[in-house]
Every structure is written in structure tokens, then in C-alpha cells.
XYZ file of C-alpha atoms in Angstrom:
676
model
C 40.286 -39.467 39.928
C 37.165 -39.407 37.862
C 35.484 -35.801 37.539
C 32.031 -34.872 36.103
C 30.753 -31.451 35.416
C 27.206 -30.616 35.801
C 25.711 -27.395 34.541
C 22.389 -27.013 36.325
C 19.540 -24.618 36.145
C 16.908 -26.014 38.273
C 13.412 -25.667 39.824
C 13.382 -25.740 43.503
C 13.052 -29.476 43.694
C 14.292 -31.784 40.921
C 15.055 -35.513 40.438
C 17.919 -36.199 38.200
C 18.795 -39.726 36.966
C 21.847 -40.764 34.952
C 21.929 -44.082 33.402
C 19.835 -45.376 36.303
C 23.262 -45.494 38.359
C 23.610 -41.963 39.566
C 20.616 -40.363 41.626
C 20.802 -36.670 42.820
C 17.919 -35.608 45.030
C 18.631 -31.722 45.260
C 17.029 -29.306 47.197
C 17.380 -25.489 47.307
C 16.240 -23.714 50.307
C 16.435 -20.090 48.723
C 14.792 -18.891 45.584
C 18.152 -17.713 44.170
C 18.559 -20.237 41.471
C 21.599 -19.650 39.589
C 23.635 -21.482 36.895
C 25.855 -23.874 38.939
C 28.684 -25.916 37.973
C 29.646 -28.888 40.207
C 32.905 -30.802 39.702
C 32.507 -34.298 41.280
C 35.412 -36.566 42.152
C 35.409 -40.067 42.032
C 33.743 -41.646 44.931
C 33.453 -45.425 45.417
C 31.032 -45.604 48.328
C 28.237 -43.593 49.604
C 28.848 -39.996 50.276
C 27.518 -36.866 51.330
C 28.779 -33.568 49.911
C 27.904 -30.298 51.318
C 27.994 -27.028 49.051
C 27.535 -24.155 51.544
C 26.953 -21.265 49.319
C 23.761 -22.600 47.989
C 22.994 -24.933 50.961
C 23.140 -27.660 48.335
C 22.792 -31.330 49.566
C 23.854 -33.891 47.173
C 23.567 -37.706 48.218
C 25.039 -39.909 45.500
C 25.165 -43.541 45.344
C 27.591 -45.274 42.851
C 28.001 -48.779 41.880
C 31.495 -49.623 40.733
C 32.213 -47.035 38.160
C 34.550 -48.229 35.188
C 35.371 -44.768 33.727
C 38.777 -43.525 33.292
C 38.263 -40.241 31.303
C 36.336 -37.009 31.505
C 32.615 -37.240 31.571
C 30.546 -33.840 31.096
C 26.963 -33.918 31.752
C 25.031 -30.637 30.333
C 21.464 -30.635 31.425
C 19.326 -28.117 29.510
C 16.218 -26.652 31.141
C 14.357 -23.253 30.281
C 17.397 -21.026 31.136
C 20.120 -22.911 29.509
C 21.797 -22.193 26.197
C 21.416 -25.369 24.410
C 18.613 -25.820 21.665
C 15.563 -28.128 21.707
C 15.143 -27.479 17.910
C 16.223 -30.610 15.829
C 19.495 -30.326 14.174
C 17.844 -30.542 10.641
C 15.815 -27.645 11.274
C 18.807 -25.602 12.482
C 20.565 -26.598 9.363
C 17.341 -25.550 7.346
C 17.628 -21.919 8.981
C 21.139 -21.745 8.097
C 20.512 -22.663 4.506
C 17.424 -20.137 4.441
C 19.548 -17.353 5.704
C 22.033 -17.777 2.800
C 19.033 -17.920 0.202
C 16.967 -14.889 1.562
C 20.236 -12.787 2.288
C 19.437 -12.908 6.088
C 22.899 -12.064 7.875
C 22.126 -11.254 11.511
C 20.642 -14.680 12.860
C 23.041 -15.821 15.517
C 23.289 -19.548 15.467
C 25.376 -19.827 18.754
C 21.951 -19.023 20.541
C 18.836 -20.989 20.567
C 16.457 -20.245 17.464
C 13.555 -20.897 19.838
C 14.821 -18.891 22.675
C 13.479 -15.560 21.765
C 16.768 -13.940 21.787
C 19.966 -12.989 19.832
C 18.239 -11.576 16.878
C 15.742 -14.282 16.407
C 12.874 -12.273 17.801
C 12.727 -8.577 18.308
C 11.463 -7.994 21.949
C 9.864 -4.525 20.987
C 9.071 -4.955 17.311
C 8.108 -1.914 15.162
C 4.889 -2.214 13.397
C 5.679 -3.418 9.817
C 9.230 -4.267 10.576
C 8.734 -7.556 12.547
C 11.723 -10.153 12.801
C 10.676 -13.364 14.512
C 11.071 -16.877 14.539
C 8.401 -18.616 16.415
C 8.505 -22.175 17.751
C 6.173 -24.750 19.280
C 7.788 -26.458 22.295
C 5.273 -28.680 23.361
C 6.710 -31.774 21.680
C 7.728 -34.661 23.808
C 6.990 -33.244 26.959
C 8.469 -29.817 26.235
C 11.787 -31.276 25.231
C 11.648 -30.754 21.460
C 10.570 -27.458 19.673
C 9.708 -27.133 16.038
C 9.521 -23.760 13.764
C 6.050 -22.784 13.198
C 6.310 -19.288 11.932
C 9.062 -17.166 9.992
C 8.096 -13.415 10.029
C 10.760 -11.179 8.429
C 9.175 -7.809 7.345
C 11.089 -4.887 6.018
C 14.571 -6.614 6.700
C 16.178 -5.433 3.412
C 16.593 -9.146 2.330
C 18.146 -9.286 -1.283
C 17.931 -13.024 -1.961
C 15.247 -15.289 -3.212
C 12.437 -17.241 -1.867
C 13.563 -20.581 -0.155
C 12.200 -23.509 -1.986
C 12.920 -26.167 0.610
C 10.274 -25.386 3.271
C 9.532 -28.886 3.502
C 12.498 -28.872 6.061
C 10.199 -27.336 8.603
C 7.545 -29.928 8.688
C 5.305 -27.918 11.354
C 5.701 -24.551 9.646
C 2.241 -22.698 9.318
C 3.393 -19.190 8.302
C 5.812 -17.383 6.160
C 5.833 -13.736 5.898
C 8.697 -11.966 3.864
C 6.717 -8.734 3.384
C 8.453 -5.494 2.123
C 11.831 -6.631 1.144
C 13.890 -7.076 -2.255
C 13.491 -10.529 -2.808
C 13.477 -11.730 -6.557
C 12.814 -14.795 -8.569
C 9.659 -16.783 -8.613
C 7.197 -18.331 -5.898
C 8.554 -22.067 -5.590
C 6.308 -24.822 -6.485
C 7.656 -26.841 -3.758
C 5.570 -24.751 -1.278
C 2.310 -26.475 -2.571
C 3.375 -29.428 -0.311
C 3.386 -27.615 2.867
C 0.586 -27.241 5.369
C 0.825 -23.356 5.425
C -1.895 -21.358 6.550
C -0.341 -17.850 5.860
C 1.689 -16.795 3.032
C 2.606 -13.023 2.774
C 5.296 -11.860 0.269
C 3.841 -8.433 -0.320
C 6.186 -5.886 -1.797
C 9.058 -7.692 -3.288
C 10.564 -8.133 -6.753
C 9.014 -11.490 -7.470
C 8.168 -12.449 -11.196
C 6.670 -15.181 -12.958
C 3.192 -16.833 -12.399
C 1.587 -18.123 -9.527
C 2.360 -22.026 -9.445
C -0.510 -24.073 -9.868
C 0.738 -26.133 -7.015
C -0.234 -23.490 -4.562
C -3.787 -24.641 -5.006
C -2.765 -28.038 -3.212
C -2.414 -26.260 0.138
C -5.796 -27.268 1.730
C -4.843 -25.408 4.932
C -4.168 -21.916 3.428
C -6.264 -19.232 4.812
C -4.434 -16.087 3.660
C -2.303 -15.479 0.424
C -0.908 -12.079 0.029
C 1.289 -11.380 -2.864
C 0.644 -7.693 -3.624
C 3.152 -5.246 -5.059
C 5.377 -7.365 -7.136
C 6.036 -8.093 -10.719
C 4.088 -11.337 -11.003
C 2.300 -12.171 -14.102
C 0.366 -14.560 -16.373
C -2.983 -16.102 -15.829
C -4.313 -17.177 -12.508
C -4.125 -20.909 -12.101
C -7.633 -22.390 -11.938
C -6.294 -24.658 -9.082
C -6.412 -21.694 -6.712
C -10.090 -22.546 -6.767
C -9.426 -25.677 -4.528
C -8.347 -23.351 -1.586
C -11.765 -23.749 0.025
C -10.410 -22.506 3.448
C -9.071 -19.034 1.978
C -10.259 -16.134 3.631
C -8.014 -13.517 2.354
C -6.557 -13.312 -1.232
C -4.424 -9.964 -2.262
C -3.309 -9.973 -5.826
C -3.044 -6.162 -6.303
C -0.325 -4.243 -8.216
C 0.965 -7.059 -10.227
C 0.747 -7.876 -14.075
C -1.719 -10.822 -13.888
C -3.769 -11.131 -17.135
C -6.780 -13.043 -18.576
C -10.129 -13.668 -16.758
C -10.879 -14.824 -13.168
C -11.043 -18.602 -13.173
C -14.445 -20.097 -12.947
C -13.384 -22.377 -10.103
C -13.170 -19.176 -7.803
C -16.635 -19.819 -7.252
C -15.752 -22.177 -4.659
C -13.979 -19.816 -2.584
C -17.037 -19.346 -0.338
C -14.913 -18.594 2.884
C -13.568 -15.665 1.247
C -13.498 -12.317 3.225
C -10.975 -10.111 1.783
C -10.359 -10.145 -2.008
C -8.239 -7.658 -3.774
C -7.130 -7.524 -7.479
C -6.640 -3.831 -8.339
C -3.862 -2.591 -10.379
C -3.553 -5.523 -12.904
C -4.462 -6.321 -16.619
C -7.183 -8.706 -16.318
C -9.887 -9.034 -19.111
C -13.359 -9.484 -19.305
C -16.460 -8.492 -16.952
C -16.702 -8.637 -13.265
C -17.717 -12.371 -13.015
C -20.969 -13.122 -11.330
C -19.356 -15.764 -9.306
C -18.382 -13.213 -6.628
C -22.155 -13.235 -5.504
C -21.516 -16.607 -4.076
C -18.753 -15.266 -1.733
C -21.567 -14.466 0.924
C -18.782 -14.052 3.609
C -16.978 -11.265 1.878
C -16.345 -8.092 3.962
C -13.793 -6.349 1.480
C -13.787 -6.142 -2.235
C -11.199 -4.125 -3.981
C -11.323 -3.928 -7.852
C -9.555 -0.758 -8.716
C -7.848 -0.298 -12.038
C -7.785 -4.063 -12.392
C -8.678 -4.203 -16.113
C -11.950 -5.615 -15.771
C -14.924 -4.385 -17.489
C -18.522 -3.346 -16.178
C -21.118 -3.274 -15.611
C -21.255 -4.191 -11.744
C -23.163 -7.403 -11.437
C -26.476 -6.977 -9.697
C -25.779 -10.213 -7.854
C -23.429 -7.882 -5.489
C -26.645 -6.980 -3.525
C -26.181 -10.574 -2.069
C -22.815 -9.709 -0.240
C -24.684 -8.534 2.942
C -21.516 -8.536 4.992
C -19.677 -6.213 3.104
C -18.010 -3.525 4.932
C -15.653 -2.126 2.395
C -16.409 -2.073 -1.310
C -13.935 -0.271 -3.854
C -14.404 -0.590 -7.524
C -12.913 1.897 -9.896
C -12.002 2.414 -13.500
C -13.886 -0.192 -15.109
C -13.098 -0.626 -18.824
C -15.553 -0.461 -21.801
C -17.125 2.906 -22.737
C -20.469 1.051 -23.764
C -21.239 -0.416 -20.551
C -23.200 2.450 -18.721
C -25.446 1.059 -16.165
C -27.585 2.360 -13.067
C -26.369 2.301 -9.704
C -26.056 -1.182 -8.309
C -28.312 -2.312 -5.728
C -26.621 -2.115 -2.363
C -29.591 -1.658 -0.188
C -28.905 -4.717 2.002
C -25.219 -3.859 2.723
C -25.974 -2.824 6.328
C -22.427 -2.965 7.554
C -21.094 -0.917 4.611
C -18.396 1.696 6.063
C -16.587 2.410 2.886
C -18.060 2.693 -0.590
C -16.010 3.582 -3.634
C -17.605 3.283 -7.026
C -15.278 5.666 -9.044
C -15.304 5.955 -12.979
C -17.603 2.991 -13.204
C -19.982 4.388 -15.885
C -22.835 4.702 -13.579
C -25.595 6.814 -15.017
C -28.829 8.234 -13.660
C -29.677 9.957 -10.394
C -28.141 9.408 -6.854
C -30.156 6.902 -5.136
C -31.924 7.723 -1.924
C -30.815 4.559 -0.160
C -27.130 5.534 -0.421
C -27.726 8.384 2.153
C -29.400 5.631 4.420
C -26.215 3.280 4.411
C -24.150 3.314 7.483
C -21.013 4.907 5.720
C -18.809 6.465 8.208
C -15.522 6.601 6.479
C -15.494 7.123 2.576
C -17.982 7.600 -0.166
C -16.364 8.146 -3.447
C -18.760 8.304 -6.693
C -16.336 10.515 -8.606
C -16.076 10.596 -12.652
C -19.434 8.831 -13.224
C -22.370 10.354 -15.103
C -24.587 10.913 -12.247
C -27.159 13.625 -12.656
C -29.982 15.494 -10.690
C -29.870 16.931 -7.137
C -28.161 15.452 -4.050
C -31.177 13.585 -2.222
C -32.044 14.968 1.249
C -31.312 11.540 2.640
C -27.696 12.309 2.055
C -27.650 14.360 5.211
C -27.356 11.088 7.139
C -23.835 11.012 5.745
C -22.947 14.282 7.295
C -20.388 12.581 9.711
C -18.828 10.366 7.089
C -14.846 11.261 6.881
C -14.889 11.884 3.233
C -17.501 12.438 0.496
C -16.230 12.496 -3.261
C -18.827 13.435 -5.864
C -16.249 15.375 -8.283
C -16.629 14.883 -12.091
C -20.317 14.219 -12.457
C -23.292 16.091 -13.746
C -25.027 16.943 -10.552
C -27.111 20.226 -10.269
C -29.346 22.148 -8.271
C -28.347 23.923 -4.910
C -25.436 22.533 -2.720
C -27.405 21.467 0.430
C -26.854 23.647 3.621
C -25.535 20.550 5.540
C -22.674 20.090 3.469
C -21.506 23.572 3.924
C -22.077 23.564 7.665
C -21.481 19.841 8.749
C -19.533 18.333 6.146
C -16.310 16.653 7.242
C -14.494 16.903 3.949
C -16.621 17.230 0.713
C -15.545 17.513 -3.062
C -18.138 18.637 -5.301
C -15.901 20.045 -7.905
C -16.670 19.680 -11.777
C -20.413 19.491 -11.487
C -23.240 21.797 -12.581
C -24.392 23.214 -9.506
C -25.816 26.820 -9.302
C -23.022 29.459 -9.024
C -21.049 29.508 -5.983
C -19.234 32.531 -4.889
C -16.114 30.773 -3.387
C -14.090 28.049 -4.758
C -13.636 26.547 -1.121
C -16.125 26.871 1.640
C -14.923 25.460 5.290
C -13.945 21.817 4.091
C -16.003 21.847 0.971
C -14.286 22.043 -2.549
C -16.394 23.793 -4.855
C -13.893 24.699 -7.651
C -15.501 24.065 -11.120
C -18.703 23.026 -9.360
C -20.934 25.443 -11.061
C -22.107 25.855 -14.734
C -19.627 27.607 -16.764
C -20.795 30.473 -18.756
C -18.855 33.681 -19.943
C -16.742 34.777 -17.051
C -14.131 37.328 -17.925
C -10.816 36.604 -17.033
C -11.402 32.932 -16.212
C -13.687 30.020 -17.113
C -14.246 29.228 -13.398
C -17.495 31.204 -11.848
C -15.932 30.972 -8.199
C -13.025 33.080 -9.520
C -15.296 35.836 -10.781
C -14.294 38.193 -8.291
C -10.620 37.917 -9.375
C -9.530 40.745 -11.660
C -6.497 40.165 -13.900
C -3.846 42.783 -13.811
C -2.571 41.581 -17.052
C -2.383 38.628 -19.450
C 0.164 36.137 -18.453
C 2.525 33.991 -21.069
C 4.487 32.116 -18.566
C 4.071 30.256 -15.387
C 6.475 28.729 -12.909
C 5.924 26.517 -9.699
C 8.175 24.575 -7.449
C 5.428 21.992 -6.729
C 5.093 21.009 -3.002
C 8.355 23.206 -2.204
C 9.624 26.563 -1.734
C 10.446 29.335 -3.972
C 13.471 28.566 -6.258
C 15.334 30.094 -9.063
C 16.495 27.658 -11.796
C 18.172 28.829 -14.974
C 16.882 32.384 -14.552
C 13.317 31.481 -13.789
C 11.764 31.794 -10.440
C 9.453 28.986 -9.437
C 6.875 30.187 -7.113
C 6.332 28.418 -3.606
C 3.798 25.946 -3.391
C 3.781 24.820 0.178
C 0.118 25.057 1.060
C -0.541 22.087 3.188
C -3.461 21.138 0.702
C -6.102 18.502 1.929
C -8.348 15.794 0.891
C -10.948 18.498 -0.541
C -9.132 21.791 -1.131
C -8.883 24.720 -3.425
C -5.828 26.751 -3.033
C -5.449 30.178 -5.015
C -1.925 31.439 -5.195
C -1.137 35.127 -4.777
C -0.703 35.537 -8.610
C -2.568 33.770 -11.277
C -2.946 30.180 -10.537
C -4.558 27.786 -8.347
C -4.768 23.973 -7.490
C -7.776 21.728 -6.686
C -6.827 18.498 -4.781
C -9.258 15.643 -4.244
C -8.702 12.378 -2.307
C -6.988 11.035 0.894
C -4.596 8.157 1.146
C -5.899 4.830 2.323
C -4.260 1.578 3.849
C -0.795 3.217 4.081
C -0.184 2.821 7.625
C 0.542 6.540 8.058
C -0.952 8.242 11.300
C -2.123 11.382 9.258
C -2.090 12.397 5.511
C 0.585 14.439 4.197
C 0.048 16.007 0.660
C 3.833 16.663 -0.030
C 6.738 14.429 -0.454
C 10.474 15.158 -0.224
C 12.954 13.544 -2.536
C 15.819 11.538 -0.711
C 17.394 10.246 -3.879
C 19.736 11.406 -6.352
C 18.847 12.277 -9.961
C 20.643 12.656 -12.977
C 19.268 15.834 -13.800
C 20.757 19.337 -14.192
C 17.608 20.867 -12.612
C 17.870 18.742 -9.384
C 16.356 21.555 -7.053
C 12.965 21.227 -8.940
C 12.996 17.434 -7.818
C 13.417 17.870 -4.110
C 9.680 18.305 -3.284
C 6.534 16.919 -4.811
C 2.666 17.430 -4.298
C 0.540 14.273 -3.718
C -2.934 13.667 -4.448
C -4.841 10.548 -4.283
C -7.594 10.803 -6.737
C -7.087 13.994 -8.741
C -5.355 17.208 -8.905
C -5.657 20.039 -11.175
C -3.398 23.134 -11.701
C -5.286 25.936 -13.134
C -3.665 28.905 -14.790
C -5.971 31.948 -15.419
C -5.449 35.430 -17.031
C -3.546 33.581 -19.683
C -3.020 34.960 -23.070
C -4.707 33.054 -26.066
C -2.933 31.109 -28.384
C -1.330 27.574 -29.011
C 0.923 26.325 -26.520
C 3.556 23.608 -26.984
C 3.596 21.516 -23.765
C 6.860 19.742 -22.981
C 6.677 17.284 -20.147
C 9.930 16.228 -18.631
C 9.475 12.983 -16.447
C 11.780 11.318 -13.911
C 11.253 8.905 -11.012
C 12.389 10.112 -7.815
C 11.784 7.385 -5.607
C 11.040 3.805 -6.247
C 11.920 1.599 -9.195
C 8.306 0.027 -9.432
C 6.401 2.974 -11.008
C 3.199 2.267 -12.865
C 0.811 4.415 -14.571
C -0.632 7.902 -15.027
C -3.547 9.610 -16.922
C -3.415 13.133 -17.947
C -6.551 14.994 -19.296
C -5.073 17.966 -20.901
C -7.271 20.949 -21.741
C -10.234 18.602 -22.342
C -8.289 15.727 -24.028
C -6.839 12.728 -22.658
C -3.325 12.884 -23.921
C -1.296 10.083 -22.013
C -2.681 6.815 -20.342
C -0.573 4.123 -18.720
C 2.581 5.761 -19.017
C 5.638 3.742 -17.418
C 8.352 6.204 -16.702
C 11.024 3.780 -15.752
C 10.587 1.884 -19.102
C 10.236 5.208 -21.380
C 13.104 6.601 -19.643
C 15.205 3.331 -19.438
C 15.985 3.502 -15.719
C 15.419 5.156 -12.496
C 16.462 8.794 -12.184
C 16.574 9.661 -15.709
C 14.878 12.243 -17.684
C 12.066 11.494 -20.366
C 10.597 14.281 -22.445
C 7.280 14.132 -24.032
C 5.680 16.999 -26.249
C 1.937 18.100 -26.534
C 0.048 20.945 -27.810
C -2.778 22.829 -25.941
C -4.908 25.647 -27.356
C -5.777 28.470 -24.853
C -8.793 30.649 -25.219
C -10.891 32.152 -22.593
C -7.616 33.041 -20.655
C -7.509 29.677 -18.789
C -5.131 26.982 -19.004
C -5.940 23.793 -17.074
C -3.816 20.646 -16.387
C -5.594 17.773 -14.617
C -4.143 14.668 -13.327
C -6.301 11.430 -12.441
C -5.311 8.326 -10.821
C -6.759 5.417 -12.757
C -6.088 2.898 -10.177
C -2.769 2.133 -11.170
C 0.579 3.216 -9.692
C 1.494 6.531 -8.156
C 2.630 9.733 -9.675
C 3.783 13.241 -8.786
C 4.305 15.943 -11.608
C 4.962 19.758 -12.244
C 4.694 21.943 -15.290
C 6.000 25.603 -16.266
C 5.177 28.014 -18.914
C 8.430 29.482 -20.126
C 7.750 33.236 -21.426
C 7.441 33.805 -25.155
C 9.614 36.346 -27.161
C 6.853 38.878 -27.402
C 5.550 38.661 -23.672
C 6.825 40.045 -20.427
C 9.827 38.516 -18.856
C 8.080 38.539 -15.424
C 6.937 34.827 -15.463
C 4.654 33.658 -12.743
C 5.185 30.187 -11.318
C 2.826 27.128 -12.134
C 2.846 23.490 -11.499
C 0.979 20.262 -10.933
C 1.700 17.486 -8.820
C 0.014 13.912 -8.382
C 0.248 11.455 -5.621
C -1.291 7.723 -5.332
C -2.276 5.351 -2.490
C -0.734 2.024 -1.755
C 1.554 0.579 0.721
C 4.198 1.995 -1.790
C 4.529 5.598 -3.312
C 6.132 6.264 -6.656
C 6.963 9.678 -7.137
C 7.141 11.173 -10.761
C 8.302 14.577 -11.606
C 7.072 16.287 -14.840
C 7.869 19.711 -16.163
C 5.551 20.892 -18.837
C 7.133 23.557 -20.853
C 4.571 25.631 -22.767
C 5.572 27.857 -25.565
C 3.233 30.577 -26.726
C 2.996 31.856 -30.215
C 0.639 34.372 -31.841
C -2.010 33.506 -34.333
C -3.355 29.776 -34.961
C -6.220 30.576 -32.374
C -8.406 27.297 -31.901
C -11.726 26.916 -30.850
C -12.965 27.227 -27.157
C -12.435 23.985 -25.109
C -14.781 23.303 -22.305
C -13.132 22.605 -19.058
C -16.218 20.662 -18.000
C -15.344 17.651 -19.835
C -11.684 17.823 -18.931
C -11.592 14.316 -17.251
C -13.909 12.352 -19.637
């Protein structure tokens, strides 16, 4: 007898046809449509077969059948296990899995079925795992892959070059993995709309072929090790709305062809090594809403044409190169949508413009480390509801406005020339070093004038961001104050710490200003490396009641988190002693110590160590002063820590050993110019 097996998952009424010979009108009087397997014996005439369990009536009419072997009919609908994805795309997925290191795709299931590891039903933000298909082809019988999103999946392979095997692919997102190698030039032949390969280990230049993707709207390659000059062909991407190139090693000038990118809305090039001035061409990007040029290597001044970008909501420019490029405040009057304004260390001179206080800034205003003078305009009271205001490191004077003390959400006025303040911290306002110096006994900071030194100290020890710890006979003092975006903390002994800045774009629900090490270091003093203090803009550790003399400062560096550290600037007792210091390169690897020696002259009883983020990388540090032979053995802890924004955090540990010896007293050093 001839037998046929039908695997059915059917709608209430269906009409099935096989080779125009077998017709099965099927009806289900119940709504319980399960997967049914029906075995049919050879029948040579009109027959009616009843299937009581499902009230299934099958009427079959056969002409003469000439079959002698088993025939299996497997009909797939929306609930079946068969795939509607073409075999060549399935094989392309198999090959891609091998290339990128994806090990949990289950090819016994339909890649377009939304199951079996192909799509997470409840994805965690930033860790999405999804292969998406368009199944509208051939009346819903054929699917094609249109999107592959694999974020934070620990992929350790390389980028697949043969995306052409997915003819309908529009999106590729391999963010935050460990993919290495280069960006394939073959991608330039694909009709992609979104390319996101943020946070990998990619090297080499951007292929000029990427400029052939006329459909491309988003190109994000931040936080890699890409290098070289940007190809001028990228200027052909006339539909591009988002380009993120930050935290790479790009060089050269921005191509003149970029003036054609008039659809650009979000452009970020910070933390690179570009050369030349900020180009005037950006004034043609009148749709621009966000511009980030922080630590990019570009020089000032900020072009006045920036005033034409009236849709701007988030403007961040910092650390412009060139000491002789001072310029007045750029004309931003027409930016009526501006919520965030960062113009830090941009060589801006002159008074604070009145119009800045009239801008709708509700998030962040950061004008730190410029050469701004005069009083804070009364119009700035319109910014009282801004989340953060940073004016640290300028030459502002006069009286601190009452609204700042009473209503300011988070305001940092440290290192200016305001009239003497009685406290280093008032509510949420950091006033450390905000007043003119002068001869204050026991310290050089007027807000500490009430502190009476019990004695002179010749040693400092701090466990930065951590609890008290005893290492090799030295007790490192507790430094677990929660800190904040504009805060000064004074210890119970003879040191204090000033922190400035908050973390931006890091996807954290709240800021934390400490970090706990989860790695293993090849160092004998590992207990000192377990905790770190973080600060996104600047951080100053201030030792007072210090004995005068010449101190040899020994810095012990070690990277304790990631392998992609960047740069640090250290203004040391009024002098910049280290810039763009790569710890991994200097130490020859991760978790290895590197030691640097510096000399600091202490007069006026104060020692100041200040760290400043120059727009590149992320850092964490600590210092100590071991006792000299002629001083008391009762040392007091001291330390410093710096942490930087980004989607990645690199933590660096520094131990600064300072040896004191009598005589050789140097001239007085002004703490006021410590950052310039």
C-alpha cells in the first residue's frame, strides 16, 4: 500500500493542492489547531475518511497513482519548523558564525523564527542579540535577512567580508565585542543603512569603498584602534546623518569633501590625532544637532560660522591645540535649542557673554580652563535649573552670586579670583581655591584658613577610593567619601580632595565616583589597586601643613581594567609634568607597573597634585609621601584619583612617592596657575 505523511499546522479553513491531483478541502470546527500527522493508505477511488479526534473530514479524489515508494509531504506555515530563508543565506550565516566567533546559533531552527538563540525575547539594553528578517517576499513564502545585531556577545573573531551573500541586509551592529582585523572593503558594495562596530579591536584605515554606500545613514566606529587619514570618498555619503569616529588614532585634516554631508545630525571625532584648525565647512551642516570635538588634536579658534547651526542641542568642544589661538567667546546667540554646552580649554578670552545666561541650557554648561575674566553676569541666574555648571580654572572675580549658593544644582567655581570665601564647599557649590590666594598661615587656600595645623607633616598616605589599609608598615587612610560632580572633601587629618565633573553618555543610571578592581595585577602592593576614585574633568588632592623642602615624587602606574588605555595630563605643583602618557605602552603590557620620577618644591606648607582630563582616555591614580629620616614616623595618608567619561573606562593606578630632604628650598609656587 502507498502511504503518505502530512504534517499540518493550518488555519481554520485551508485548501491544499498537490500536483493538481490531490485535493483536500479541510475544515476544523474547533479552535484548537495542533500539529497533526495523518497517514494515508493507497485508495484508488473516491473515499471519505473521518478523523474523530479533530472532527477532521478529508475528501480525496485520486486518479490512478503510479507510486510504489514512500512519499512524505511536509507543509510549513507560521508554526512549522522549516525555514523560509534561502539556503545560500543560511550557509552565509554559518560562515559568518565561524568568522566572528558566534557559537550559539542553532541551525536546526529557523533563523527567521525568532527563537533558538537567533533573537533574545527580552534583550538587555546594550547586549542585544537578534537576526531580523523580512518575510514579505513571494506572498510570505520567502524570507531574507535584513539586520544582524550582536552587541556585547564576547565575539573574538574578525569582521565578515562577504556580506554580499545577504542581498537585502540593511543593518550590521557588532558593538562592544573583541573583533579584530580591519573593516572589509567589500562592505562598500552593500546597500547598508547602519554600520555600528563600536568598542572592538579593529585596526587599519577606513576603506575608501565605504564612500560608495549611497544608502548609509549611520556610521559609528568609536573606541577602536583605527588609524590613518579619513578618505575623501566619505564625502559622497550624502544621506549620512550620524558619524562617530571618536577614540581612535585618525590623523590628518578633515577632508574638504565633508562639506557635502549636509544631512549630518550627529558628528563626533574626539580623542584622535587630527591636525589643522576646526574647518569652516561645518557651518554648512545646518541640520547638525550634536557636535563633539573633544581632544581631537584640532586647533582653534572655533570658527564664527558655527553660529549658523541653529538646530544644535549638544555642543562639546575641548582641548584645542595651539597656544597662540586665543579668541573671544563664539557667537552662539541663535542656538535656541541648546541643552548642553561644553567649551572647555578652548583658549577663550574675555568676559562671560550675557547671552549665555539666556540660552536654554538645562543639562550642562562647562566653560572650564579658559581665560575668562570679570564677574558672573546676572543673566546667568536663568541657568539656575541646569544640572551642572563648571567654571573652574578661569580668572573670574567679584562676588559669587547668591542664586548660585542658594539654588545651584551642581556648580564648580574652583580656581578663580572671587572674593574670599569662608568655606571650600557650600551646599552643591565647590569653592576650593576660588578666591585670591594671599598669605594664609598653614595653607595657600583661603577657604582653609580656619584650620590650625597641629604640626608639620612630611608624609602622606591614602587608599584612593578605598578603606584604610596597611601596606609595608604604612597606613593608608580611608578615602571612601562618595564625592560628586562639584565637591570638596576635607579629611580628618591634613589633606583634602576637589572633584569636578560628571559622567556623560556612559549608560549608567547614576554617577559613581569610585571603581572596584576586578582584575589581577602583577604587583606586590595589590591591596592598593583594589579601589579607585573617578573624576571626569579634574581632580586635585591637596596636602596642607606640609614641611617645606624638595620632594622627589615617584609615580607607580599600572592599568587595572582594560587594555585600551589612553592619556593623562598631570599639572604638578604648577607645572605640567606629563602629557599623553600611554601606560600600556610604557609598561609593556596590562597589569604591569611602570615608575616615573618627578621633583616638586614645597613652600607655603602646601603640596598640590592635580589631574586633568585632556579629552583622551580614562585614568585613575594615587600618591603617597613616605616619611623622611628626620620626620615623625606617624605618616598621614594622601592620594589622588582620576576617572574619565566614555562608553569604556580605563583605570590607572599611580603611587606618588615623595621623599623630603632639608635645604634646597625653592621659590614659592603659585597654585593658581596649576592647570595652565
